[in-house]
PDB file of C-alpha atoms in Angstrom:
ATOM      1  CA  GLY A   1     -20.247   0.261 -14.947  1.00 53.00           C
ATOM      2  CA  ALA A   2     -18.492  -2.955 -16.198  1.00 75.00           C
ATOM      3  CA  GLY A   3     -16.451  -3.385 -12.974  1.00 91.00           C
ATOM      4  CA  VAL A   4     -15.908  -2.353  -9.520  1.00 95.00           C
ATOM      5  CA  SER A   5     -14.079   1.063  -9.658  1.00 95.00           C
ATOM      6  CA  GLN A   6     -12.084   2.217  -6.809  1.00 96.00           C
ATOM      7  CA  SER A   7     -10.176   5.741  -6.701  1.00 97.00           C
ATOM      8  CA  PRO A   8      -7.759   6.894  -5.679  1.00 97.00           C
ATOM      9  CA  SER A   9      -5.633   3.888  -6.803  1.00 95.00           C
ATOM     10  CA  ASN A  10      -2.742   5.155  -4.901  1.00 97.00           C
ATOM     11  CA  LYS A  11      -2.549   7.606  -1.913  1.00 98.00           C
ATOM     12  CA  VAL A  12       0.257   8.570   0.238  1.00 98.00           C
ATOM     13  CA  THR A  13      -0.535  10.655   3.306  1.00 98.00           C
ATOM     14  CA  GLU A  14       0.934  12.082   6.294  1.00 97.00           C
ATOM     15  CA  LYS A  15       0.364  10.588   9.627  1.00 97.00           C
ATOM     16  CA  GLY A  16      -2.223  12.232  11.218  1.00 98.00           C
ATOM     17  CA  LYS A  17      -4.373  13.397   8.406  1.00 98.00           C
ATOM     18  CA  ASP A  18      -7.631  12.224   7.042  1.00 98.00           C
ATOM     19  CA  VAL A  19      -7.934  10.167   3.978  1.00 98.00           C
ATOM     20  CA  GLU A  20     -11.399   9.071   1.930  1.00 98.00           C
ATOM     21  CA  LEU A  21     -11.382   6.068  -0.215  1.00 98.00           C
ATOM     22  CA  ARG A  22     -14.000   5.811  -2.821  1.00 98.00           C
ATOM     23  CA  CYS A  23     -15.486   2.429  -4.447  1.00 97.00           C
ATOM     24  CA  ASP A  24     -18.357   2.434  -7.246  1.00 96.00           C
ATOM     25  CA  PRO A  25     -19.766  -1.112  -7.461  1.00 95.00           C
ATOM     26  CA  ILE A  26     -21.211  -2.619 -10.515  1.00 93.00           C
ATOM     27  CA  SER A  27     -24.328  -1.417 -11.162  1.00 91.00           C
ATOM     28  CA  GLY A  28     -27.033  -3.585  -9.920  1.00 88.00           C
ATOM     29  CA  HIS A  29     -25.450  -5.029  -7.071  1.00 90.00           C
ATOM     30  CA  THR A  30     -26.910  -4.686  -3.703  1.00 89.00           C
ATOM     31  CA  ALA A  31     -23.935  -6.073  -1.551  1.00 91.00           C
ATOM     32  CA  LEU A  32     -20.882  -3.955  -0.893  1.00 94.00           C
ATOM     33  CA  TYR A  33     -17.934  -5.072   0.863  1.00 94.00           C
ATOM     34  CA  TRP A  34     -14.545  -3.502   2.239  1.00 97.00           C
ATOM     35  CA  TYR A  35     -11.422  -5.547   2.978  1.00 97.00           C
ATOM     36  CA  ARG A  36      -8.113  -4.370   3.830  1.00 96.00           C
ATOM     37  CA  GLN A  37      -4.939  -6.444   2.780  1.00 94.00           C
ATOM     38  CA  SER A  38      -1.713  -5.597   4.541  1.00 90.00           C
ATOM     39  CA  LEU A  39       1.654  -6.588   2.737  1.00 81.00           C
ATOM     40  CA  GLY A  40       1.953 -10.419   2.140  1.00 74.00           C
ATOM     41  CA  GLN A  41      -1.177 -10.894   4.189  1.00 78.00           C
ATOM     42  CA  GLY A  42      -4.666 -12.440   3.564  1.00 82.00           C
ATOM     43  CA  LEU A  43      -7.650 -10.281   3.575  1.00 92.00           C
ATOM     44  CA  GLU A  44      -9.338  -8.659   6.361  1.00 93.00           C
ATOM     45  CA  PHE A  45     -13.184  -7.822   6.483  1.00 93.00           C
ATOM     46  CA  LEU A  46     -13.813  -4.263   7.482  1.00 96.00           C
ATOM     47  CA  ILE A  47     -17.368  -3.820   6.694  1.00 94.00           C
ATOM     48  CA  TYR A  48     -20.380  -4.843   4.527  1.00 92.00           C
ATOM     49  CA  PHE A  49     -23.404  -2.955   2.991  1.00 92.00           C
ATOM     50  CA  GLN A  50     -26.560  -4.867   2.177  1.00 88.00           C
ATOM     51  CA  GLY A  51     -29.196  -2.822   0.499  1.00 84.00           C
ATOM     52  CA  ASN A  52     -30.993  -0.436   2.664  1.00 82.00           C
ATOM     53  CA  SER A  53     -30.320  -2.432   5.670  1.00 85.00           C
ATOM     54  CA  ALA A  54     -27.782  -1.332   8.528  1.00 86.00           C
ATOM     55  CA  PRO A  55     -24.185  -2.251   7.807  1.00 90.00           C
ATOM     56  CA  ASP A  56     -22.046  -4.562   9.504  1.00 90.00           C
ATOM     57  CA  LYS A  57     -19.662  -3.039  10.969  1.00 91.00           C
ATOM     58  CA  SER A  58     -17.958  -5.512  13.116  1.00 90.00           C
ATOM     59  CA  GLY A  59     -14.631  -5.640  11.192  1.00 92.00           C
ATOM     60  CA  LEU A  60     -13.539  -1.882  11.556  1.00 95.00           C
ATOM     61  CA  PRO A  61     -10.456  -1.866  13.387  1.00 94.00           C
ATOM     62  CA  SER A  62     -11.149   1.319  15.636  1.00 95.00           C
ATOM     63  CA  ASP A  63     -13.301   4.265  15.716  1.00 96.00           C
ATOM     64  CA  ARG A  64     -10.999   6.187  13.283  1.00 98.00           C
ATOM     65  CA  PHE A  65     -12.613   3.935  10.695  1.00 98.00           C
ATOM     66  CA  SER A  66     -16.089   4.706   9.180  1.00 97.00           C
ATOM     67  CA  ALA A  67     -17.713   4.176   5.811  1.00 96.00           C
ATOM     68  CA  GLU A  68     -21.052   5.106   4.176  1.00 95.00           C
ATOM     69  CA  ARG A  69     -23.052   4.087   1.211  1.00 94.00           C
ATOM     70  CA  THR A  70     -25.145   6.696  -0.585  1.00 85.00           C
ATOM     71  CA  GLY A  71     -28.238   5.812  -2.288  1.00 81.00           C
ATOM     72  CA  GLY A  72     -27.353   2.321  -2.299  1.00 76.00           C
ATOM     73  CA  SER A  73     -24.433   2.438  -4.817  1.00 90.00           C
ATOM     74  CA  VAL A  74     -21.128   4.592  -4.131  1.00 95.00           C
ATOM     75  CA  SER A  75     -19.307   3.672  -1.143  1.00 97.00           C
ATOM     76  CA  THR A  76     -16.759   5.920   1.115  1.00 97.00           C
ATOM     77  CA  LEU A  77     -14.380   4.561   3.422  1.00 98.00           C
ATOM     78  CA  THR A  78     -12.804   7.048   5.801  1.00 98.00           C
ATOM     79  CA  ILE A  79      -9.860   6.951   7.979  1.00 98.00           C
ATOM     80  CA  GLN A  80      -9.302   9.673  10.223  1.00 98.00           C
ATOM     81  CA  ARG A  81      -6.002  10.756  11.991  1.00 98.00           C
ATOM     82  CA  THR A  82      -4.335   8.097   9.945  1.00 98.00           C
ATOM     83  CA  GLN A  83      -1.455   5.869  11.684  1.00 97.00           C
ATOM     84  CA  GLN A  84       1.506   3.862   9.908  1.00 96.00           C
ATOM     85  CA  GLU A  85      -0.005   0.706  10.705  1.00 95.00           C
ATOM     86  CA  ASP A  86      -2.922   1.602   8.444  1.00 97.00           C
ATOM     87  CA  SER A  87      -0.985   1.400   5.285  1.00 97.00           C
ATOM     88  CA  ALA A  88      -2.508  -1.415   3.376  1.00 96.00           C
ATOM     89  CA  VAL A  89      -4.342  -2.078   0.223  1.00 95.00           C
ATOM     90  CA  TYR A  90      -8.069  -1.614   0.625  1.00 97.00           C
ATOM     91  CA  LEU A  91     -10.115  -3.639  -1.499  1.00 96.00           C
ATOM     92  CA  CYS A  92     -13.854  -3.214  -2.387  1.00 97.00           C
ATOM     93  CA  ALA A  93     -16.104  -5.800  -3.725  1.00 95.00           C
ATOM     94  CA  SER A  94     -19.633  -6.075  -4.744  1.00 93.00           C
ATOM     95  CA  SER A  95     -22.119  -8.795  -5.488  1.00 90.00           C
ATOM     96  CA  ARG A  96     -26.013  -9.533  -5.990  1.00 84.00           C
ATOM     97  CA  ARG A  97     -28.144 -10.474  -3.102  1.00 69.00           C
ATOM     98  CA  THR A  98     -27.568 -14.271  -3.770  1.00 66.00           C
ATOM     99  CA  PRO A  99     -24.171 -14.207  -4.790  1.00 66.00           C
ATOM    100  CA  ASN A 100     -22.468 -16.543  -6.942  1.00 72.00           C
ATOM    101  CA  GLY A 101     -19.528 -14.401  -6.902  1.00 78.00           C
ATOM    102  CA  TYR A 102     -17.910 -11.631  -5.257  1.00 89.00           C
ATOM    103  CA  THR A 103     -16.122  -8.916  -7.862  1.00 92.00           C
ATOM    104  CA  PHE A 104     -13.176  -6.836  -6.578  1.00 94.00           C
ATOM    105  CA  GLY A 105     -11.990  -3.649  -7.675  1.00 95.00           C
ATOM    106  CA  SER A 106      -8.669  -3.303  -8.189  1.00 93.00           C
ATOM    107  CA  GLY A 107      -7.701  -1.527  -4.766  1.00 95.00           C
ATOM    108  CA  THR A 108      -6.489   1.686  -3.194  1.00 97.00           C
ATOM    109  CA  ARG A 109      -2.913   1.325  -1.932  1.00 96.00           C
ATOM    110  CA  LEU A 110      -2.765   3.620   1.060  1.00 97.00           C
ATOM    111  CA  THR A 111       0.739   4.685   2.589  1.00 97.00           C
ATOM    112  CA  VAL A 112       0.787   6.572   5.776  1.00 97.00           C
ATOM    113  CA  VAL A 113       4.348   8.444   6.230  1.00 97.00           C
TER     114      VAL A 113
ATOM    115  CA  GLU B   1     -15.207 -17.349  15.179  1.00 82.00           C
ATOM    116  CA  LEU B   2     -14.595 -19.023  11.711  1.00 87.00           C
ATOM    117  CA  LYS B   3     -11.142 -19.854  10.678  1.00 92.00           C
ATOM    118  CA  VAL B   4      -9.907 -20.754   7.430  1.00 95.00           C
ATOM    119  CA  GLU B   5      -6.572 -22.320   6.932  1.00 96.00           C
ATOM    120  CA  GLN B   6      -4.509 -22.896   3.656  1.00 97.00           C
ATOM    121  CA  ASN B   7      -1.644 -25.005   3.196  1.00 96.00           C
ATOM    122  CA  PRO B   8       1.048 -24.982   1.960  1.00 97.00           C
ATOM    123  CA  LEU B   9       1.497 -20.999   2.230  1.00 95.00           C
ATOM    124  CA  PHE B  10       4.479 -21.233  -0.008  1.00 96.00           C
ATOM    125  CA  LEU B  11       4.702 -23.783  -3.009  1.00 95.00           C
ATOM    126  CA  SER B  12       7.414 -23.864  -5.742  1.00 95.00           C
ATOM    127  CA  MET B  13       7.098 -26.653  -8.234  1.00 92.00           C
ATOM    128  CA  GLN B  14       8.487 -27.234 -11.711  1.00 94.00           C
ATOM    129  CA  GLU B  15       6.447 -27.019 -14.710  1.00 96.00           C
ATOM    130  CA  GLY B  16       4.730 -30.270 -15.680  1.00 96.00           C
ATOM    131  CA  LYS B  17       4.213 -31.387 -12.177  1.00 96.00           C
ATOM    132  CA  ASN B  18       0.907 -31.853 -10.413  1.00 97.00           C
ATOM    133  CA  TYR B  19       0.260 -30.360  -6.698  1.00 96.00           C
ATOM    134  CA  THR B  20      -2.928 -29.760  -4.522  1.00 97.00           C
ATOM    135  CA  ILE B  21      -3.584 -26.892  -2.125  1.00 98.00           C
ATOM    136  CA  TYR B  22      -5.686 -27.541   0.643  1.00 98.00           C
ATOM    137  CA  CYS B  23      -8.236 -25.482   2.404  1.00 98.00           C
ATOM    138  CA  ASN B  24      -9.594 -26.236   5.643  1.00 97.00           C
ATOM    139  CA  TYR B  25     -12.545 -24.582   7.648  1.00 96.00           C
ATOM    140  CA  SER B  26     -13.580 -24.432  11.382  1.00 95.00           C
ATOM    141  CA  THR B  27     -17.351 -23.937  11.147  1.00 89.00           C
ATOM    142  CA  THR B  28     -20.395 -25.131   8.882  1.00 86.00           C
ATOM    143  CA  SER B  29     -20.637 -23.632   5.406  1.00 85.00           C
ATOM    144  CA  ASP B  30     -21.757 -24.645   2.008  1.00 77.00           C
ATOM    145  CA  ARG B  31     -20.141 -22.170  -0.036  1.00 90.00           C
ATOM    146  CA  LEU B  32     -16.714 -21.616  -0.884  1.00 94.00           C
ATOM    147  CA  TYR B  33     -14.523 -19.540  -3.641  1.00 95.00           C
ATOM    148  CA  TRP B  34     -11.110 -19.522  -4.870  1.00 97.00           C
ATOM    149  CA  TYR B  35      -9.572 -16.816  -6.194  1.00 96.00           C
ATOM    150  CA  ARG B  36      -6.220 -15.521  -7.966  1.00 96.00           C
ATOM    151  CA  GLN B  37      -4.034 -12.668  -7.221  1.00 94.00           C
ATOM    152  CA  ASP B  38      -1.300 -11.736  -9.499  1.00 94.00           C
ATOM    153  CA  PRO B  39       1.391  -9.208  -7.774  1.00 88.00           C
ATOM    154  CA  GLY B  40       0.225  -5.671  -7.351  1.00 84.00           C
ATOM    155  CA  LYS B  41      -3.376  -6.772  -8.834  1.00 88.00           C
ATOM    156  CA  SER B  42      -6.646  -7.322  -7.528  1.00 88.00           C
ATOM    157  CA  LEU B  43      -8.537 -10.623  -6.941  1.00 92.00           C
ATOM    158  CA  GLU B  44      -9.643 -12.648  -9.972  1.00 94.00           C
ATOM    159  CA  SER B  45     -12.611 -15.120  -9.298  1.00 93.00           C
ATOM    160  CA  LEU B  46     -11.816 -18.761 -10.204  1.00 96.00           C
ATOM    161  CA  PHE B  47     -14.394 -21.057  -8.776  1.00 95.00           C
ATOM    162  CA  VAL B  48     -17.498 -21.201  -6.808  1.00 93.00           C
ATOM    163  CA  LEU B  49     -18.283 -24.125  -5.146  1.00 94.00           C
ATOM    164  CA  LEU B  50     -22.070 -24.342  -3.862  1.00 88.00           C
ATOM    165  CA  SER B  51     -22.512 -27.625  -2.476  1.00 85.00           C
ATOM    166  CA  ASN B  52     -21.006 -30.649  -1.074  1.00 86.00           C
ATOM    167  CA  GLY B  53     -19.197 -32.606  -3.497  1.00 87.00           C
ATOM    168  CA  ALA B  54     -19.251 -29.669  -5.822  1.00 90.00           C
ATOM    169  CA  VAL B  55     -16.124 -30.093  -8.479  1.00 93.00           C
ATOM    170  CA  LYS B  56     -15.351 -27.693 -11.303  1.00 95.00           C
ATOM    171  CA  GLN B  57     -12.475 -27.214 -13.608  1.00 97.00           C
ATOM    172  CA  GLU B  58     -10.903 -24.821 -15.594  1.00 95.00           C
ATOM    173  CA  GLY B  59      -7.810 -25.344 -17.690  1.00 96.00           C
ATOM    174  CA  ARG B  60      -5.053 -26.968 -15.470  1.00 97.00           C
ATOM    175  CA  LEU B  61      -7.135 -26.215 -12.074  1.00 98.00           C
ATOM    176  CA  MET B  62      -9.594 -28.121 -10.637  1.00 98.00           C
ATOM    177  CA  ALA B  63     -11.516 -27.337  -7.273  1.00 98.00           C
ATOM    178  CA  SER B  64     -13.595 -29.678  -5.135  1.00 97.00           C
ATOM    179  CA  LEU B  65     -15.569 -29.048  -1.607  1.00 95.00           C
ATOM    180  CA  ASP B  66     -16.368 -31.325   1.115  1.00 94.00           C
ATOM    181  CA  THR B  67     -18.458 -29.980   3.157  1.00 92.00           C
ATOM    182  CA  LYS B  68     -18.658 -32.561   5.753  1.00 92.00           C
ATOM    183  CA  ALA B  69     -14.986 -32.614   6.155  1.00 94.00           C
ATOM    184  CA  ARG B  70     -14.857 -28.883   5.965  1.00 95.00           C
ATOM    185  CA  LEU B  71     -12.354 -28.957   3.331  1.00 96.00           C
ATOM    186  CA  SER B  72     -11.604 -27.853  -0.282  1.00 97.00           C
ATOM    187  CA  THR B  73      -8.811 -28.324  -2.591  1.00 98.00           C
ATOM    188  CA  LEU B  74      -7.284 -26.764  -5.422  1.00 98.00           C
ATOM    189  CA  HIS B  75      -5.447 -29.090  -7.533  1.00 98.00           C
ATOM    190  CA  ILE B  76      -2.955 -28.108 -10.193  1.00 97.00           C
ATOM    191  CA  THR B  77      -2.082 -30.583 -13.165  1.00 97.00           C
ATOM    192  CA  ALA B  78       1.001 -30.340 -15.298  1.00 95.00           C
ATOM    193  CA  ALA B  79       1.701 -26.506 -13.865  1.00 95.00           C
ATOM    194  CA  VAL B  80       2.862 -23.821 -16.445  1.00 96.00           C
ATOM    195  CA  HIS B  81       4.465 -20.731 -15.341  1.00 95.00           C
ATOM    196  CA  ASP B  82       1.476 -18.506 -16.237  1.00 96.00           C
ATOM    197  CA  LEU B  83       0.183 -20.331 -13.247  1.00 97.00           C
ATOM    198  CA  SER B  84       2.520 -18.537 -10.708  1.00 97.00           C
ATOM    199  CA  ALA B  85       0.202 -16.441  -8.427  1.00 97.00           C
ATOM    200  CA  THR B  86      -1.041 -16.173  -4.881  1.00 95.00           C
ATOM    201  CA  TYR B  87      -4.075 -18.296  -4.344  1.00 97.00           C
ATOM    202  CA  PHE B  88      -6.740 -17.592  -1.771  1.00 96.00           C
ATOM    203  CA  CYS B  89      -9.889 -19.659  -0.663  1.00 96.00           C
ATOM    204  CA  ALA B  90     -12.636 -17.975   0.843  1.00 95.00           C
ATOM    205  CA  VAL B  91     -15.626 -19.210   3.033  1.00 94.00           C
ATOM    206  CA  TYR B  92     -19.105 -17.882   3.064  1.00 89.00           C
ATOM    207  CA  ARG B  93     -21.033 -17.618   6.126  1.00 86.00           C
ATOM    208  CA  LEU B  94     -24.433 -15.977   6.662  1.00 81.00           C
ATOM    209  CA  ASN B  95     -25.018 -14.803  10.110  1.00 76.00           C
ATOM    210  CA  THR B  96     -27.549 -12.149  11.780  1.00 75.00           C
ATOM    211  CA  SER B  97     -25.283  -9.266  10.979  1.00 71.00           C
ATOM    212  CA  GLY B  98     -25.294 -10.508   7.446  1.00 75.00           C
ATOM    213  CA  SER B  99     -22.857 -12.468   4.871  1.00 79.00           C
ATOM    214  CA  ARG B 100     -19.154 -12.112   4.353  1.00 85.00           C
ATOM    215  CA  LEU B 101     -16.556 -13.963   3.161  1.00 89.00           C
ATOM    216  CA  THR B 102     -13.579 -15.101   5.394  1.00 92.00           C
ATOM    217  CA  PHE B 103     -10.210 -15.576   3.460  1.00 94.00           C
ATOM    218  CA  GLY B 104      -7.503 -18.010   4.054  1.00 95.00           C
ATOM    219  CA  GLU B 105      -3.804 -16.582   4.366  1.00 94.00           C
ATOM    220  CA  GLY B 106      -3.192 -17.367   0.755  1.00 95.00           C
ATOM    221  CA  THR B 107      -0.928 -19.926  -1.128  1.00 96.00           C
ATOM    222  CA  GLN B 108       2.235 -18.135  -2.962  1.00 95.00           C
ATOM    223  CA  LEU B 109       2.817 -20.341  -6.140  1.00 96.00           C
ATOM    224  CA  THR B 110       6.035 -20.282  -8.039  1.00 97.00           C
ATOM    225  CA  VAL B 111       6.042 -22.391 -11.127  1.00 96.00           C
ATOM    226  CA  ASN B 112       9.783 -22.901 -12.294  1.00 94.00           C
ATOM    227  CA  PRO B 113      10.818 -23.642 -16.172  1.00 87.00           C
TER     228      PRO B 113
END
């Protein structure tokens, strides 16, 4: 596609439920990133995928968070047993291997009630 | 650990005035990005600065990079209301785990008529 596509755009879930967030990067972009932005805050790195290499998961805040990238394209971020502190906007970005820029999606606004 | 600090965090200015936003970072990098974020929106890429001494200009915005001082600036000339947004700098690092952008806290700019 022309841009990075994320779905859903908004998600309200009950505390304790699992959620899945999807990111469809720009075609041909080998690198994919997940970031989290809490209200009024900067962006917090979560995870990075580059081609077929092992992902850099060092930013995931707990073992309730996991992500996968199938076929080097679409990525899914899963949060298990959601907590209220997980409420944030989750942003996905993609880039070429030698990036002159990262393109961000519109984000998924997650609200845990 | 790479730390990226922006100042000021909040900036209120009148139309027609000039101002500079500063971005300091703690470890070596030769690549820095500036992004703009409007309320409720995703991040829009403004500038990519790829080397020491790089200067880029687009309209009323000009960005520069001094890798020796670990400092980037975003200068606003003759501000207009449409520039009201939050501006983020992001520093690129490549390590054994891969690459990532580390973001500053953001500068919330309000341009008053």
